[in-house]
Amino acid sequence: MQPLGYGNLSPARLDATFAALADPTRRAILARLASGEASVRELGEPFSMSQAAISKHLKGLERAGLISHGRDAQRRPRKLEAAPLAEANEWLERYRQFWEESYGRLDELLEEMKRTAKPRASGRRATSKRKGRGER
């Protein structure tokens, strides 16, 4: 049985997508691939980490289905796969709609409260006249 709130989306695929997106290096790799294919060496250039560490990040992105690799002579360029990101966006969109509707209702309530609020006579607060400790 699938949990509520997923519609036709796979919870496991969403989990993999969000887990991959949780890492800033992986997000930077995806941002680079948004402008076109790149080799592992090209993807690793901006980072001060080993080739093995970059490869580990790429494998995580591949497992999540966010990137794929092809074959171009001697190199195996990576490319962005948009479908998992589109699914994550679809899932998030439901919550954006919920919050927009909630904020809309809150705005209406605040406007109603402003219209029905009694205007104050002056800006000063009324103070009570109490005797201090030394006064009696």
Short mmCIF file of N, CA, C and O in Angstrom, two decimals:
data_model
loop_
_atom_site.label_atom_id
_atom_site.label_comp_id
_atom_site.label_asym_id
_atom_site.label_seq_id
_atom_site.Cartn_x
_atom_site.Cartn_y
_atom_site.Cartn_z
N MET A 1 0.84 -1.18 0.00
CA MET A 1 0.00 0.00 0.00
C MET A 1 0.89 1.25 0.00
O MET A 1 1.83 1.36 0.77
N GLN A 2 0.59 2.17 -0.85
CA GLN A 2 1.36 3.40 -0.99
C GLN A 2 0.85 4.46 -0.01
O GLN A 2 -0.34 4.63 0.15
N PRO A 3 1.76 5.19 0.65
CA PRO A 3 1.32 6.26 1.56
C PRO A 3 0.52 7.32 0.82
O PRO A 3 0.68 7.51 -0.38
N LEU A 4 -0.32 8.02 1.57
CA LEU A 4 -1.11 9.10 0.99
C LEU A 4 -0.21 10.27 0.60
O LEU A 4 0.84 10.47 1.17
N GLY A 5 -0.68 11.05 -0.37
CA GLY A 5 0.04 12.26 -0.73
C GLY A 5 1.03 12.09 -1.87
O GLY A 5 1.72 13.03 -2.23
N TYR A 6 1.12 10.89 -2.42
CA TYR A 6 2.08 10.66 -3.49
C TYR A 6 1.44 10.59 -4.87
O TYR A 6 2.13 10.68 -5.86
N GLY A 7 0.13 10.40 -4.94
CA GLY A 7 -0.53 10.28 -6.23
C GLY A 7 0.07 9.14 -7.01
O GLY A 7 0.19 8.03 -6.50
N ASN A 8 0.49 9.40 -8.24
CA ASN A 8 1.10 8.38 -9.08
C ASN A 8 2.61 8.30 -8.91
O ASN A 8 3.27 7.57 -9.62
N LEU A 9 3.17 9.07 -7.99
CA LEU A 9 4.60 9.13 -7.81
C LEU A 9 5.09 8.01 -6.90
O LEU A 9 4.40 7.62 -5.96
N SER A 10 6.28 7.53 -7.16
CA SER A 10 6.88 6.47 -6.36
C SER A 10 7.58 7.07 -5.15
O SER A 10 8.49 7.88 -5.30
N PRO A 11 7.19 6.65 -3.93
CA PRO A 11 7.87 7.17 -2.74
C PRO A 11 9.37 6.86 -2.75
O PRO A 11 10.17 7.69 -2.37
N ALA A 12 9.75 5.68 -3.23
CA ALA A 12 11.18 5.31 -3.26
C ALA A 12 11.95 6.22 -4.21
O ALA A 12 13.07 6.64 -3.91
N ARG A 13 11.35 6.54 -5.34
CA ARG A 13 12.04 7.41 -6.31
C ARG A 13 12.16 8.83 -5.76
O ARG A 13 13.19 9.48 -5.92
N LEU A 14 11.10 9.31 -5.11
CA LEU A 14 11.18 10.64 -4.50
C LEU A 14 12.23 10.67 -3.40
O LEU A 14 12.99 11.64 -3.29
N ASP A 15 12.28 9.62 -2.59
CA ASP A 15 13.29 9.55 -1.53
C ASP A 15 14.69 9.61 -2.12
O ASP A 15 15.55 10.34 -1.61
N ALA A 16 14.92 8.86 -3.19
CA ALA A 16 16.24 8.85 -3.84
C ALA A 16 16.58 10.23 -4.41
O ALA A 16 17.72 10.70 -4.28
N THR A 17 15.60 10.87 -5.01
CA THR A 17 15.82 12.20 -5.59
C THR A 17 16.18 13.20 -4.51
O THR A 17 17.17 13.93 -4.61
N PHE A 18 15.38 13.25 -3.44
CA PHE A 18 15.65 14.23 -2.38
C PHE A 18 16.95 13.91 -1.64
O PHE A 18 17.67 14.82 -1.23
N ALA A 19 17.28 12.63 -1.48
CA ALA A 19 18.55 12.26 -0.84
C ALA A 19 19.72 12.75 -1.70
O ALA A 19 20.70 13.29 -1.16
N ALA A 20 19.62 12.59 -3.00
CA ALA A 20 20.69 13.06 -3.89
C ALA A 20 20.79 14.59 -3.86
O ALA A 20 21.89 15.14 -3.87
N LEU A 21 19.66 15.27 -3.81
CA LEU A 21 19.65 16.73 -3.81
C LEU A 21 20.10 17.32 -2.47
O LEU A 21 20.39 18.51 -2.38
N ALA A 22 20.18 16.50 -1.44
CA ALA A 22 20.56 17.00 -0.11
C ALA A 22 22.03 17.40 -0.04
O ALA A 22 22.43 18.15 0.84
N ASP A 23 22.83 16.94 -0.99
CA ASP A 23 24.26 17.22 -0.96
C ASP A 23 24.60 18.40 -1.88
O ASP A 23 24.23 18.39 -3.06
N PRO A 24 25.31 19.42 -1.39
CA PRO A 24 25.62 20.59 -2.21
C PRO A 24 26.51 20.28 -3.42
O PRO A 24 26.37 20.90 -4.47
N THR A 25 27.41 19.31 -3.29
CA THR A 25 28.26 18.93 -4.43
C THR A 25 27.40 18.34 -5.54
O THR A 25 27.57 18.67 -6.71
N ARG A 26 26.47 17.49 -5.17
CA ARG A 26 25.59 16.89 -6.18
C ARG A 26 24.71 17.93 -6.84
O ARG A 26 24.47 17.88 -8.05
N ARG A 27 24.22 18.89 -6.05
CA ARG A 27 23.41 19.97 -6.66
C ARG A 27 24.25 20.78 -7.64
O ARG A 27 23.79 21.16 -8.71
N ALA A 28 25.51 21.03 -7.30
CA ALA A 28 26.40 21.78 -8.20
C ALA A 28 26.67 20.99 -9.48
O ALA A 28 26.71 21.57 -10.57
N ILE A 29 26.83 19.69 -9.36
CA ILE A 29 27.02 18.85 -10.55
C ILE A 29 25.79 18.92 -11.44
O ILE A 29 25.89 19.06 -12.66
N LEU A 30 24.61 18.84 -10.84
CA LEU A 30 23.37 18.93 -11.62
C LEU A 30 23.26 20.29 -12.31
O LEU A 30 22.84 20.38 -13.47
N ALA A 31 23.64 21.34 -11.60
CA ALA A 31 23.59 22.68 -12.19
C ALA A 31 24.52 22.76 -13.39
O ALA A 31 24.17 23.35 -14.42
N ARG A 32 25.70 22.16 -13.28
CA ARG A 32 26.64 22.16 -14.41
C ARG A 32 26.05 21.37 -15.58
O ARG A 32 26.13 21.79 -16.73
N LEU A 33 25.45 20.21 -15.30
CA LEU A 33 24.89 19.37 -16.37
C LEU A 33 23.66 20.01 -17.02
O LEU A 33 23.29 19.62 -18.13
N ALA A 34 23.03 20.96 -16.35
CA ALA A 34 21.89 21.66 -16.94
C ALA A 34 22.32 22.44 -18.19
O ALA A 34 21.49 22.72 -19.05
N SER A 35 23.61 22.75 -18.30
CA SER A 35 24.09 23.48 -19.48
C SER A 35 24.64 22.54 -20.55
O SER A 35 25.09 23.01 -21.59
N GLY A 36 24.62 21.24 -20.30
CA GLY A 36 25.07 20.29 -21.31
C GLY A 36 25.89 19.15 -20.73
O GLY A 36 26.27 19.18 -19.56
N GLU A 37 26.15 18.15 -21.56
CA GLU A 37 26.92 16.98 -21.14
C GLU A 37 28.33 17.37 -20.71
O GLU A 37 28.87 18.38 -21.15
N ALA A 38 28.91 16.52 -19.84
CA ALA A 38 30.28 16.76 -19.38
C ALA A 38 30.90 15.44 -18.96
O ALA A 38 30.21 14.52 -18.52
N SER A 39 32.23 15.37 -19.08
CA SER A 39 32.96 14.18 -18.65
C SER A 39 33.14 14.23 -17.13
O SER A 39 32.95 15.28 -16.50
N VAL A 40 33.57 13.12 -16.57
CA VAL A 40 33.84 13.06 -15.13
C VAL A 40 34.92 14.08 -14.78
O VAL A 40 34.82 14.78 -13.78
N ARG A 41 35.95 14.16 -15.60
CA ARG A 41 37.04 15.11 -15.34
C ARG A 41 36.50 16.54 -15.35
O ARG A 41 36.81 17.34 -14.46
N GLU A 42 35.68 16.88 -16.32
CA GLU A 42 35.11 18.23 -16.40
C GLU A 42 34.22 18.53 -15.20
O GLU A 42 34.24 19.64 -14.67
N LEU A 43 33.46 17.53 -14.77
CA LEU A 43 32.57 17.74 -13.62
C LEU A 43 33.37 17.92 -12.32
O LEU A 43 32.93 18.62 -11.41
N GLY A 44 34.53 17.29 -12.24
CA GLY A 44 35.34 17.36 -11.03
C GLY A 44 36.20 18.59 -10.91
O GLY A 44 36.68 18.93 -9.82
N GLU A 45 36.41 19.33 -12.02
CA GLU A 45 37.32 20.49 -12.02
C GLU A 45 37.02 21.54 -10.96
O GLU A 45 37.94 22.02 -10.30
N PRO A 46 35.77 21.94 -10.74
CA PRO A 46 35.54 23.02 -9.76
C PRO A 46 35.71 22.60 -8.30
O PRO A 46 35.71 23.43 -7.41
N PHE A 47 35.86 21.31 -8.04
CA PHE A 47 35.88 20.82 -6.66
C PHE A 47 37.29 20.41 -6.25
O PHE A 47 38.06 19.88 -7.04
N SER A 48 37.61 20.63 -5.00
CA SER A 48 38.90 20.19 -4.46
C SER A 48 38.70 18.85 -3.78
O SER A 48 38.77 18.72 -2.56
N MET A 49 38.43 17.84 -4.61
CA MET A 49 38.27 16.48 -4.10
C MET A 49 38.81 15.50 -5.13
O MET A 49 39.00 15.86 -6.30
N SER A 50 39.02 14.30 -4.70
CA SER A 50 39.61 13.29 -5.57
C SER A 50 38.63 12.86 -6.66
O SER A 50 37.42 13.05 -6.54
N GLN A 51 39.20 12.24 -7.69
CA GLN A 51 38.38 11.68 -8.77
C GLN A 51 37.45 10.60 -8.22
O GLN A 51 36.30 10.49 -8.64
N ALA A 52 37.94 9.84 -7.24
CA ALA A 52 37.11 8.79 -6.62
C ALA A 52 35.91 9.40 -5.90
O ALA A 52 34.80 8.85 -5.96
N ALA A 53 36.11 10.52 -5.23
CA ALA A 53 35.01 11.18 -4.52
C ALA A 53 33.98 11.71 -5.52
O ALA A 53 32.76 11.58 -5.29
N ILE A 54 34.44 12.30 -6.62
CA ILE A 54 33.51 12.78 -7.66
C ILE A 54 32.73 11.60 -8.23
O ILE A 54 31.51 11.68 -8.41
N SER A 55 33.42 10.51 -8.50
CA SER A 55 32.76 9.32 -9.05
C SER A 55 31.69 8.79 -8.09
O SER A 55 30.63 8.34 -8.52
N LYS A 56 31.97 8.87 -6.81
CA LYS A 56 30.99 8.42 -5.82
C LYS A 56 29.74 9.30 -5.88
O LYS A 56 28.61 8.80 -5.82
N HIS A 57 29.92 10.60 -6.01
CA HIS A 57 28.77 11.51 -6.15
C HIS A 57 27.99 11.20 -7.43
O HIS A 57 26.76 11.18 -7.43
N LEU A 58 28.71 10.94 -8.50
CA LEU A 58 28.04 10.63 -9.77
C LEU A 58 27.24 9.34 -9.68
O LEU A 58 26.13 9.25 -10.21
N LYS A 59 27.79 8.35 -8.98
CA LYS A 59 27.05 7.09 -8.81
C LYS A 59 25.76 7.31 -8.02
O LYS A 59 24.74 6.72 -8.32
N GLY A 60 25.84 8.18 -7.01
CA GLY A 60 24.63 8.50 -6.24
C GLY A 60 23.58 9.17 -7.11
O GLY A 60 22.38 8.87 -7.01
N LEU A 61 24.02 10.08 -7.98
CA LEU A 61 23.09 10.75 -8.89
C LEU A 61 22.52 9.77 -9.92
O LEU A 61 21.35 9.86 -10.27
N GLU A 62 23.35 8.84 -10.38
CA GLU A 62 22.87 7.82 -11.33
C GLU A 62 21.85 6.90 -10.67
O GLU A 62 20.83 6.58 -11.27
N ARG A 63 22.12 6.46 -9.44
CA ARG A 63 21.16 5.60 -8.72
C ARG A 63 19.82 6.29 -8.55
O ARG A 63 18.77 5.65 -8.59
N ALA A 64 19.84 7.59 -8.36
CA ALA A 64 18.59 8.35 -8.20
C ALA A 64 17.92 8.62 -9.55
O ALA A 64 16.81 9.14 -9.59
N GLY A 65 18.61 8.28 -10.65
CA GLY A 65 18.05 8.50 -11.97
C GLY A 65 18.18 9.94 -12.45
O GLY A 65 17.58 10.32 -13.46
N LEU A 66 18.97 10.75 -11.74
CA LEU A 66 19.11 12.16 -12.08
C LEU A 66 20.09 12.41 -13.21
O LEU A 66 20.03 13.45 -13.86
N ILE A 67 21.02 11.48 -13.41
CA ILE A 67 21.95 11.60 -14.53
C ILE A 67 22.11 10.24 -15.20
O ILE A 67 21.80 9.20 -14.61
N SER A 68 22.59 10.26 -16.41
CA SER A 68 22.93 9.03 -17.13
C SER A 68 24.25 9.27 -17.85
O SER A 68 24.73 10.40 -17.93
N HIS A 69 24.84 8.21 -18.36
CA HIS A 69 26.08 8.37 -19.10
C HIS A 69 25.97 7.68 -20.45
O HIS A 69 25.26 6.70 -20.61
N GLY A 70 26.65 8.26 -21.40
CA GLY A 70 26.67 7.70 -22.74
C GLY A 70 28.08 7.29 -23.10
O GLY A 70 28.95 7.19 -22.23
N ARG A 71 28.30 7.02 -24.35
CA ARG A 71 29.63 6.67 -24.82
C ARG A 71 29.94 7.51 -26.04
O ARG A 71 29.20 7.54 -27.00
N ASP A 72 31.07 8.23 -25.94
CA ASP A 72 31.50 9.09 -27.04
C ASP A 72 32.99 8.83 -27.24
O ASP A 72 33.83 9.44 -26.57
N ALA A 73 33.31 7.89 -28.12
CA ALA A 73 34.70 7.46 -28.36
C ALA A 73 35.31 6.99 -27.05
O ALA A 73 34.86 6.00 -26.48
N GLN A 74 36.31 7.70 -26.54
CA GLN A 74 37.00 7.28 -25.32
C GLN A 74 36.35 7.80 -24.03
O GLN A 74 36.68 7.34 -22.96
N ARG A 75 35.48 8.75 -24.13
CA ARG A 75 34.89 9.32 -22.91
C ARG A 75 33.46 8.85 -22.73
O ARG A 75 32.82 8.40 -23.67
N ARG A 76 33.01 8.96 -21.51
CA ARG A 76 31.64 8.59 -21.16
C ARG A 76 30.97 9.80 -20.54
O ARG A 76 30.90 9.93 -19.32
N PRO A 77 30.47 10.70 -21.36
CA PRO A 77 29.89 11.94 -20.82
C PRO A 77 28.61 11.67 -20.02
O PRO A 77 27.84 10.77 -20.33
N ARG A 78 28.44 12.48 -18.98
CA ARG A 78 27.23 12.41 -18.16
C ARG A 78 26.25 13.45 -18.67
O ARG A 78 26.64 14.52 -19.13
N LYS A 79 24.96 13.13 -18.54
CA LYS A 79 23.94 14.12 -18.91
C LYS A 79 22.81 14.10 -17.90
O LYS A 79 22.57 13.10 -17.22
N LEU A 80 22.15 15.22 -17.79
CA LEU A 80 21.05 15.40 -16.85
C LEU A 80 19.81 14.67 -17.34
O LEU A 80 19.48 14.72 -18.52
N GLU A 81 19.14 14.00 -16.44
CA GLU A 81 17.86 13.36 -16.72
C GLU A 81 16.80 14.13 -15.94
O GLU A 81 16.82 14.16 -14.71
N ALA A 82 15.89 14.76 -16.63
CA ALA A 82 14.96 15.71 -16.01
C ALA A 82 13.76 15.06 -15.33
O ALA A 82 13.15 15.67 -14.45
N ALA A 83 13.41 13.84 -15.70
CA ALA A 83 12.17 13.24 -15.18
C ALA A 83 12.09 13.18 -13.66
O ALA A 83 11.06 13.58 -13.09
N PRO A 84 13.13 12.72 -12.95
CA PRO A 84 13.01 12.70 -11.48
C PRO A 84 12.84 14.09 -10.87
O PRO A 84 12.12 14.25 -9.88
N LEU A 85 13.49 15.10 -11.46
CA LEU A 85 13.33 16.46 -10.96
C LEU A 85 11.92 16.96 -11.20
O LEU A 85 11.33 17.64 -10.35
N ALA A 86 11.36 16.60 -12.35
CA ALA A 86 9.98 17.00 -12.65
C ALA A 86 9.01 16.35 -11.66
O ALA A 86 8.06 16.98 -11.21
N GLU A 87 9.26 15.09 -11.31
CA GLU A 87 8.39 14.40 -10.34
C GLU A 87 8.50 15.04 -8.96
O GLU A 87 7.49 15.21 -8.28
N ALA A 88 9.72 15.38 -8.55
CA ALA A 88 9.90 16.04 -7.25
C ALA A 88 9.19 17.39 -7.26
O ALA A 88 8.54 17.77 -6.28
N ASN A 89 9.30 18.12 -8.36
CA ASN A 89 8.62 19.40 -8.48
C ASN A 89 7.10 19.22 -8.42
O ASN A 89 6.40 20.02 -7.77
N GLU A 90 6.59 18.20 -9.06
CA GLU A 90 5.15 17.92 -9.02
C GLU A 90 4.70 17.66 -7.58
O GLU A 90 3.67 18.16 -7.14
N TRP A 91 5.49 16.90 -6.83
CA TRP A 91 5.16 16.60 -5.44
C TRP A 91 5.19 17.88 -4.60
O TRP A 91 4.29 18.14 -3.81
N LEU A 92 6.22 18.71 -4.79
CA LEU A 92 6.33 19.96 -4.04
C LEU A 92 5.23 20.95 -4.42
O LEU A 92 4.77 21.72 -3.57
N GLU A 93 4.81 20.92 -5.66
CA GLU A 93 3.79 21.84 -6.15
C GLU A 93 2.49 21.70 -5.37
O GLU A 93 1.81 22.68 -5.09
N ARG A 94 2.15 20.48 -4.99
CA ARG A 94 0.92 20.26 -4.19
C ARG A 94 0.99 21.04 -2.88
O ARG A 94 0.00 21.60 -2.43
N TYR A 95 2.15 21.06 -2.26
CA TYR A 95 2.30 21.75 -0.99
C TYR A 95 2.35 23.26 -1.19
O TYR A 95 1.87 24.01 -0.35
N ARG A 96 2.92 23.71 -2.30
CA ARG A 96 2.91 25.14 -2.60
C ARG A 96 1.48 25.62 -2.73
O ARG A 96 1.10 26.66 -2.18
N GLN A 97 0.64 24.86 -3.43
CA GLN A 97 -0.76 25.22 -3.58
C GLN A 97 -1.46 25.27 -2.22
O GLN A 97 -2.23 26.18 -1.94
N PHE A 98 -1.17 24.28 -1.38
CA PHE A 98 -1.76 24.26 -0.04
C PHE A 98 -1.40 25.52 0.73
O PHE A 98 -2.26 26.18 1.32
N TRP A 99 -0.11 25.90 0.73
CA TRP A 99 0.31 27.07 1.49
C TRP A 99 -0.22 28.35 0.89
O TRP A 99 -0.59 29.27 1.63
N GLU A 100 -0.30 28.45 -0.42
CA GLU A 100 -0.88 29.65 -1.02
C GLU A 100 -2.34 29.81 -0.62
O GLU A 100 -2.79 30.91 -0.31
N GLU A 101 -3.09 28.71 -0.62
CA GLU A 101 -4.49 28.78 -0.21
C GLU A 101 -4.59 29.15 1.27
O GLU A 101 -5.45 29.95 1.66
N SER A 102 -3.72 28.59 2.09
CA SER A 102 -3.73 28.91 3.53
C SER A 102 -3.41 30.38 3.77
O SER A 102 -4.07 31.04 4.57
N TYR A 103 -2.40 30.89 3.08
CA TYR A 103 -2.06 32.30 3.23
C TYR A 103 -3.18 33.20 2.69
O TYR A 103 -3.43 34.27 3.24
N GLY A 104 -3.84 32.75 1.64
CA GLY A 104 -4.97 33.52 1.11
C GLY A 104 -6.08 33.64 2.15
O GLY A 104 -6.65 34.72 2.35
N ARG A 105 -6.39 32.53 2.82
CA ARG A 105 -7.41 32.56 3.87
C ARG A 105 -6.98 33.45 5.03
O ARG A 105 -7.78 34.19 5.60
N LEU A 106 -5.70 33.40 5.38
CA LEU A 106 -5.19 34.24 6.46
C LEU A 106 -5.29 35.72 6.07
O LEU A 106 -5.70 36.55 6.89
N ASP A 107 -4.96 36.05 4.82
CA ASP A 107 -5.10 37.43 4.35
C ASP A 107 -6.54 37.91 4.47
O ASP A 107 -6.81 39.04 4.91
N GLU A 108 -7.49 37.05 4.07
CA GLU A 108 -8.91 37.41 4.17
C GLU A 108 -9.31 37.65 5.61
O GLU A 108 -10.03 38.61 5.92
N LEU A 109 -8.84 36.80 6.51
CA LEU A 109 -9.16 36.95 7.93
C LEU A 109 -8.58 38.26 8.48
O LEU A 109 -9.26 38.99 9.20
N LEU A 110 -7.36 38.57 8.14
CA LEU A 110 -6.75 39.81 8.61
C LEU A 110 -7.49 41.04 8.08
O LEU A 110 -7.68 42.02 8.81
N GLU A 111 -7.89 41.00 6.82
CA GLU A 111 -8.66 42.11 6.26
C GLU A 111 -10.00 42.27 6.99
O GLU A 111 -10.42 43.38 7.29
N GLU A 112 -10.65 41.16 7.29
CA GLU A 112 -11.92 41.20 8.02
C GLU A 112 -11.70 41.78 9.42
O GLU A 112 -12.49 42.59 9.90
N MET A 113 -10.61 41.38 10.06
CA MET A 113 -10.32 41.90 11.40
C MET A 113 -10.06 43.41 11.35
O MET A 113 -10.48 44.14 12.24
N LYS A 114 -9.38 43.87 10.31
CA LYS A 114 -9.13 45.31 10.16
C LYS A 114 -10.43 46.08 9.97
O LYS A 114 -10.61 47.17 10.51
N ARG A 115 -11.33 45.52 9.18
CA ARG A 115 -12.60 46.21 8.92
C ARG A 115 -13.47 46.28 10.16
O ARG A 115 -14.19 47.26 10.37
N THR A 116 -13.44 45.27 11.00
CA THR A 116 -14.34 45.23 12.15
C THR A 116 -13.70 45.75 13.44
O THR A 116 -14.37 45.85 14.46
N ALA A 117 -12.41 46.06 13.40
CA ALA A 117 -11.73 46.54 14.61
C ALA A 117 -12.24 47.93 14.97
O ALA A 117 -12.50 48.77 14.12
N LYS A 118 -12.39 48.17 16.28
CA LYS A 118 -12.81 49.49 16.75
C LYS A 118 -11.61 50.42 16.74
O LYS A 118 -10.55 50.08 17.24
N PRO A 119 -11.78 51.60 16.20
CA PRO A 119 -10.65 52.55 16.20
C PRO A 119 -10.39 53.04 17.63
O PRO A 119 -11.30 53.24 18.42
N ARG A 120 -9.13 53.24 17.96
CA ARG A 120 -8.75 53.74 19.29
C ARG A 120 -8.85 55.24 19.30
O ARG A 120 -8.56 55.91 18.32
N ALA A 121 -9.23 55.79 20.44
CA ALA A 121 -9.42 57.23 20.57
C ALA A 121 -8.10 57.98 20.45
O ALA A 121 -8.02 59.03 19.83
N SER A 122 -7.06 57.49 21.07
CA SER A 122 -5.76 58.16 20.97
C SER A 122 -4.68 57.11 21.00
O SER A 122 -4.92 55.95 21.29
N GLY A 123 -3.48 57.54 20.72
CA GLY A 123 -2.36 56.62 20.67
C GLY A 123 -1.83 56.24 22.03
O GLY A 123 -1.02 55.36 22.17
N ARG A 124 -2.28 56.94 23.10
CA ARG A 124 -1.76 56.68 24.44
C ARG A 124 -2.56 55.59 25.13
O ARG A 124 -3.76 55.47 24.95
N ARG A 125 -1.84 54.84 25.94
CA ARG A 125 -2.51 53.80 26.72
C ARG A 125 -2.98 54.40 28.04
O ARG A 125 -2.33 55.26 28.60
N ALA A 126 -4.08 53.91 28.49
CA ALA A 126 -4.56 54.37 29.79
C ALA A 126 -3.69 53.75 30.86
O ALA A 126 -3.34 52.58 30.80
N THR A 127 -3.34 54.57 31.87
CA THR A 127 -2.51 54.06 32.96
C THR A 127 -3.29 54.19 34.25
O THR A 127 -4.06 55.12 34.46
N SER A 128 -3.10 53.25 35.12
CA SER A 128 -3.78 53.32 36.42
C SER A 128 -2.87 54.09 37.38
O SER A 128 -1.66 54.08 37.25
N LYS A 129 -3.50 54.74 38.31
CA LYS A 129 -2.74 55.51 39.29
C LYS A 129 -2.57 54.66 40.52
O LYS A 129 -3.47 54.53 41.34
N ARG A 130 -1.39 54.05 40.59
CA ARG A 130 -1.08 53.24 41.76
C ARG A 130 -0.05 53.95 42.61
O ARG A 130 0.80 54.66 42.08
N LYS A 131 -0.15 53.74 43.85
CA LYS A 131 0.82 54.33 44.74
C LYS A 131 2.08 53.45 44.74
O LYS A 131 1.97 52.23 44.72
N GLY A 132 3.21 54.11 44.73
CA GLY A 132 4.47 53.39 44.77
C GLY A 132 4.72 52.83 46.15
O GLY A 132 3.93 53.02 47.07
N ARG A 133 5.84 52.20 46.36
CA ARG A 133 6.16 51.56 47.65
C ARG A 133 6.24 52.57 48.78
O ARG A 133 5.80 52.31 49.87
N GLY A 134 6.83 53.71 48.49
CA GLY A 134 7.01 54.69 49.55
C GLY A 134 5.77 55.53 49.78
O GLY A 134 5.66 56.24 50.77
N GLU A 135 4.81 55.50 48.90
CA GLU A 135 3.63 56.35 49.02
C GLU A 135 2.50 55.58 49.72
O GLU A 135 2.28 54.42 49.48
N ARG A 136 1.79 56.30 50.56
CA ARG A 136 0.60 55.70 51.19
C ARG A 136 -0.37 56.73 51.52
O ARG A 136 -0.29 57.78 51.85
#
